[in-house]
Amino acid sequence: MFLHPQIVSVVFRLCLSTKDIESRSESLGLFDTLKCDPEAFYSHMTKYVLPTVEGSDQARLLYYYTLLDAAGCEPHVTTAIKPDSHVKLLKKLRAVANGLDYRRLTDESLDPLATLQPVLTSQNVLSISKLANRLPVPGGGGATVSPSAVHAAWLEKLFWKGDPQLLKRPPQSEPEFLHAYDTCAKYLERLVPADAVRFLDALSTQARSEVIKRATKALRQLGEKSRKRGGEASAEQERTDPAGMTFDDALTHLRQSQAHLDTLSQAFVLSLRDGQQKYGQLYDLSRSERSKVHELAVTMATDGQPLERIGELLRVAVGPLDLSVKAVLHAATERVVAALR
């Protein structure tokens, strides 16, 4: 029963090209007999053959999954991606994503975007984004990668590392950061609002205040454009956004970011950054979000910072925080007591 699976295993292990493996398999007449026990064949191949194939050897992997598909193994496959889908994916990816580690890409315990990002370019991102919904998200309960998420991963790479066609070198100075953003902004319409916000939040550069201003204008225009296309089109875009964020939500987020950035030039914040860099950095990254400001204030309290400093922190942060020095001290006391138990 295991004779032919063992033959296939041996053939795969030989230092042969994929074309030679195909020829030997055909000459041995394996295809017809493999269908006799597809479950045993699938078990043998996944245990002994797949581990020997390099993740970037897309030709070998294509043949591997072609064999599984031809042997009728699909009913016994427990992974989200079935052999026929692997075959379709590999045929398309081979043409546009040379060097991609396909095994890592389809490892359901890993983030596929982290594997895709290094190979994304202005030349292939559109093609790859069209294949995204075939890739499961780890722990996503059946959710798949969205085209928007692929474009967001590419834009992050484009901004920081450049692109042979669009951005010849990574930005170093403030004018270059702004030029890099302007290059990326042309593609923001390919992102759902939540992905656009995540992309913009990651652009922590000295030019970020101006970037936020330009991005706010761009998203406002995209929101108006979406509404002009009609409620149905706008609703469809929001349904494809896992976070359910609308353009109005994104604009509110960016305005909060801008208001927070405006506080960074205040004397108290400058004193944090100059004399107490840990606190300064935490405040900088907080965006004046309630939970993060609260955590920073409690940390300052447990570190023994004066109450006046904690009060200044709560006053300088923007937004409806609804925090008091008394509440911060209560939380800090609870934390100390819990640590002593």
XYZ file of C-alpha atoms in Angstrom:
341
model
C 0.000 0.000 0.000
C 2.885 2.385 0.793
C 5.108 1.384 -2.121
C 4.223 4.246 -4.430
C 4.252 6.939 -1.747
C 7.731 5.728 -0.793
C 8.836 5.888 -4.420
C 7.584 9.457 -4.684
C 9.404 10.295 -1.455
C 12.672 8.895 -2.789
C 12.267 10.696 -6.111
C 11.719 14.012 -4.304
C 14.818 13.480 -2.169
C 17.071 12.900 -5.188
C 19.045 15.891 -6.423
C 16.870 16.226 -9.503
C 15.195 19.178 -11.129
C 11.439 19.398 -10.782
C 11.141 18.619 -14.487
C 13.136 15.400 -14.008
C 10.954 14.450 -11.032
C 7.854 14.892 -13.186
C 9.367 12.727 -15.932
C 10.291 9.918 -13.536
C 6.888 9.990 -11.876
C 5.186 9.679 -15.250
C 7.490 6.873 -16.393
C 6.719 4.959 -13.194
C 2.999 5.405 -13.775
C 2.427 6.827 -10.316
C -0.615 8.974 -11.001
C -3.103 6.166 -11.518
C -1.992 4.107 -8.545
C -1.751 7.047 -6.135
C -5.533 7.345 -6.214
C -5.905 3.909 -4.612
C -5.299 5.225 -1.095
C -5.210 9.047 -1.100
C -5.369 9.268 2.703
C -2.211 7.189 3.165
C -0.516 9.066 0.345
C -1.380 12.452 1.877
C -0.146 11.362 5.302
C 3.150 10.103 3.873
C 3.745 13.184 1.714
C 3.086 15.702 4.491
C 5.246 13.804 6.961
C 8.227 12.846 4.806
C 8.232 14.879 1.589
C 7.048 18.409 2.346
C 9.698 19.019 5.059
C 12.419 18.363 2.444
C 11.169 21.056 0.045
C 12.586 24.570 0.395
C 9.920 27.181 1.028
C 11.141 29.334 -1.860
C 11.262 26.431 -4.347
C 7.949 27.332 -5.906
C 8.343 24.969 -8.863
C 8.880 21.973 -6.572
C 5.993 23.014 -4.335
C 3.736 23.418 -7.352
C 4.481 19.856 -8.397
C 4.008 18.618 -4.818
C 0.525 20.105 -4.572
C -0.298 19.000 -8.113
C 0.395 15.427 -6.995
C -1.841 15.796 -3.938
C -4.610 17.263 -6.054
C -4.313 14.553 -8.715
C -4.383 11.832 -6.049
C -7.706 13.099 -4.694
C -6.319 14.033 -1.267
C -8.601 17.008 -0.631
C -11.099 15.174 1.653
C -8.208 14.317 3.978
C -6.577 17.777 4.063
C -7.046 19.515 7.412
C -5.526 22.891 6.508
C -7.576 25.867 5.309
C -5.911 25.928 1.894
C -6.639 22.847 -0.193
C -4.281 21.359 -2.822
C -6.178 22.789 -5.809
C -6.002 26.279 -4.259
C -2.264 25.848 -3.641
C -1.836 24.972 -7.314
C -3.728 28.086 -8.444
C -1.857 30.319 -5.998
C 1.568 29.015 -6.939
C 0.942 29.332 -10.670
C 0.129 33.018 -10.216
C 2.740 33.826 -7.578
C 5.589 32.249 -9.556
C 5.091 34.891 -12.226
C 5.187 37.907 -9.895
C 6.866 36.989 -6.587
C 10.257 35.460 -7.228
C 11.996 34.444 -4.004
C 8.806 34.337 -1.936
C 8.888 31.718 0.825
C 5.597 30.030 -0.021
C 5.704 27.615 2.887
C 5.956 30.480 5.378
C 3.275 32.377 3.487
C 0.794 29.530 3.900
C 1.846 28.494 7.410
C -1.395 29.180 9.254
C 0.456 30.011 12.485
C 2.368 32.906 10.870
C 1.339 36.340 9.622
C 1.245 36.112 5.805
C 1.795 39.870 5.468
C 5.175 39.605 7.205
C 6.219 37.055 4.580
C 4.773 39.013 1.668
C 6.161 42.439 2.543
C 9.820 41.795 1.554
C 8.833 40.806 -2.009
C 6.185 43.492 -2.592
C 7.015 46.100 -5.228
C 5.128 48.678 -7.243
C 5.181 46.148 -10.092
C 3.564 43.209 -8.299
C 1.494 44.610 -5.415
C -1.722 44.857 -7.425
C -1.435 41.278 -8.707
C -0.627 39.903 -5.257
C -3.426 41.884 -3.593
C -5.921 40.110 -5.857
C -4.778 36.773 -4.403
C -4.910 37.945 -0.774
C -8.358 36.576 0.038
C -7.014 33.046 -0.432
C -4.631 33.464 2.517
C -6.037 32.777 6.002
C -5.282 35.104 8.908
C -3.782 33.341 11.977
C -6.488 32.854 14.569
C -8.917 34.674 12.330
C -11.726 32.146 12.545
C -11.918 31.797 8.785
C -10.940 35.400 8.017
C -8.532 36.012 5.154
C -6.048 38.714 4.231
C -7.635 41.716 2.523
C -6.303 43.452 -0.610
C -6.167 46.644 1.475
C -3.847 45.009 4.022
C -1.455 43.963 1.237
C -1.330 47.517 -0.114
C -0.780 48.856 3.415
C 2.169 46.497 3.914
C 3.626 47.657 0.602
C 3.141 51.357 1.417
C 4.961 50.913 4.719
C 7.859 49.321 2.845
C 7.732 52.006 0.146
C 7.883 54.822 2.713
C 10.787 53.460 4.752
C 12.824 51.545 2.158
C 11.941 53.084 -1.193
C 11.148 51.377 -4.492
C 13.200 51.035 -7.699
C 10.403 52.617 -9.737
C 8.796 55.155 -7.400
C 11.244 56.157 -4.669
C 14.880 55.626 -5.530
C 16.223 55.761 -1.977
C 14.883 55.677 1.587
C 14.084 59.134 3.040
C 16.590 60.691 5.430
C 15.647 64.360 5.831
C 12.350 66.127 6.523
C 11.828 67.149 2.854
C 12.535 63.557 1.805
C 10.044 62.199 4.357
C 7.388 64.533 2.971
C 8.226 63.476 -0.579
C 7.990 59.827 0.498
C 4.576 60.471 2.037
C 3.352 62.279 -1.093
C 4.443 59.271 -3.144
C 2.529 56.918 -0.852
C -0.532 59.194 -0.700
C -1.313 58.477 -4.345
C -2.234 54.945 -3.286
C -4.218 55.664 -0.104
C -7.462 55.090 -2.000
C -6.567 51.393 -2.146
C -6.730 51.184 1.663
C -9.803 50.869 3.857
C -9.874 53.577 6.572
C -8.487 51.375 9.374
C -5.497 50.282 7.269
C -4.867 53.899 6.273
C -4.829 54.903 9.956
C -2.460 52.064 10.899
C -0.123 53.043 8.068
C -0.130 56.709 9.101
C 0.329 55.916 12.799
C 3.524 54.039 11.928
C 5.100 57.077 10.256
C 6.821 58.385 13.391
C 9.225 60.860 11.812
C 10.214 64.442 12.469
C 7.870 65.391 9.613
C 4.849 63.603 11.074
C 2.897 66.756 11.965
C 2.917 67.888 8.343
C 2.248 64.303 7.224
C -0.852 64.150 9.447
C -2.117 67.461 8.024
C -1.708 66.232 4.460
C -3.204 62.840 5.284
C -6.237 64.446 6.941
C -6.900 66.399 3.758
C -6.412 63.285 1.615
C -8.771 61.117 3.692
C -11.389 63.866 3.778
C -11.314 63.943 -0.034
C -11.487 60.143 -0.223
C -14.457 60.136 2.143
C -16.276 62.703 0.008
C -15.449 60.717 -3.113
C -16.786 57.555 -1.487
C -20.039 59.264 -0.504
C -20.495 60.648 -4.021
C -20.221 57.140 -5.417
C -23.264 56.321 -3.338
C -24.128 54.788 -0.003
C -23.919 51.232 -1.327
C -20.311 51.564 -2.481
C -19.331 53.288 0.747
C -21.041 50.622 2.851
C -19.325 47.890 0.864
C -15.905 49.388 1.604
C -16.708 49.595 5.300
C -17.821 45.945 5.301
C -14.404 44.959 3.957
C -12.752 46.791 6.858
C -12.306 44.264 9.708
C -12.251 47.125 12.215
C -15.470 48.595 10.838
C -13.851 52.042 10.731
C -15.424 54.721 8.548
C -13.705 57.696 6.938
C -15.267 59.913 9.617
C -13.739 57.673 12.304
C -10.364 57.895 10.571
C -10.564 61.696 10.406
C -11.424 61.877 14.112
C -8.391 59.690 14.843
C -6.086 61.912 12.775
C -7.406 65.092 14.384
C -6.676 63.578 17.787
C -3.166 62.720 16.580
C -2.638 66.285 15.365
C -3.920 67.792 18.619
C -1.558 65.539 20.561
C 1.395 66.477 18.354
C 0.654 70.135 19.048
C 1.215 69.497 22.783
C 4.748 68.195 22.230
C 6.124 71.737 22.088
C 4.705 72.687 25.499
C 7.213 73.359 28.287
C 6.106 70.453 30.477
C 6.401 67.907 27.663
C 9.791 69.301 26.641
C 10.959 68.922 30.247
C 9.893 65.266 30.163
C 11.777 64.663 26.947
C 14.914 66.464 28.153
C 15.159 65.260 31.752
C 13.062 62.104 31.951
C 13.318 60.517 28.545
C 11.367 57.385 29.484
C 8.311 59.444 30.404
C 8.781 61.717 27.419
C 8.842 58.820 24.995
C 5.782 57.190 26.559
C 3.858 60.454 26.355
C 4.990 60.982 22.778
C 3.629 57.570 21.759
C 0.409 57.864 23.760
C -1.478 60.051 21.275
C -3.150 61.346 24.477
C -5.258 58.176 24.504
C -6.890 57.750 27.894
C -5.559 54.256 28.658
C -1.985 55.180 27.737
C -1.980 58.479 29.632
C -3.467 56.688 32.643
C -0.746 54.026 32.492
C 1.970 56.684 32.248
C 0.517 58.635 35.181
C 0.316 55.500 37.353
C 3.911 54.629 36.433
C 5.038 58.116 37.446
C 3.167 57.761 40.748
C 4.709 54.374 41.587
C 8.113 55.815 40.674
C 7.596 58.518 43.306
C 7.139 61.508 40.994
C 5.642 64.637 42.644
C 1.868 65.002 42.463
C 2.324 68.354 40.719
C 4.094 66.617 37.819
C 1.325 64.052 37.501
C -1.277 66.831 37.546
C 0.602 68.687 34.794
C 0.615 65.527 32.690
C -3.148 65.158 33.000
C -3.684 68.831 32.132
C -1.473 68.872 29.047
C -2.924 65.726 27.429
C -5.767 66.482 24.996
C -9.174 64.892 24.740
C -11.880 63.904 27.240
C -9.623 61.860 29.543
C -11.771 62.106 32.693
C -8.701 61.400 34.856
C -7.756 62.912 38.206
C -4.654 62.780 40.376
C -6.758 61.092 43.057
C -7.823 58.311 40.672
C -4.219 57.847 39.536
C -2.978 57.545 43.142
C -5.703 55.013 43.908
C -4.650 52.867 40.930
C -0.967 53.208 41.868
C -1.684 52.133 45.460
C -3.594 49.075 44.258
C -0.681 48.154 42.005
C 1.855 48.421 44.846
C -0.330 46.367 47.210
C -0.806 43.697 44.548
C 2.964 43.527 44.023
C 3.568 43.002 47.758
C 1.144 40.109 48.114
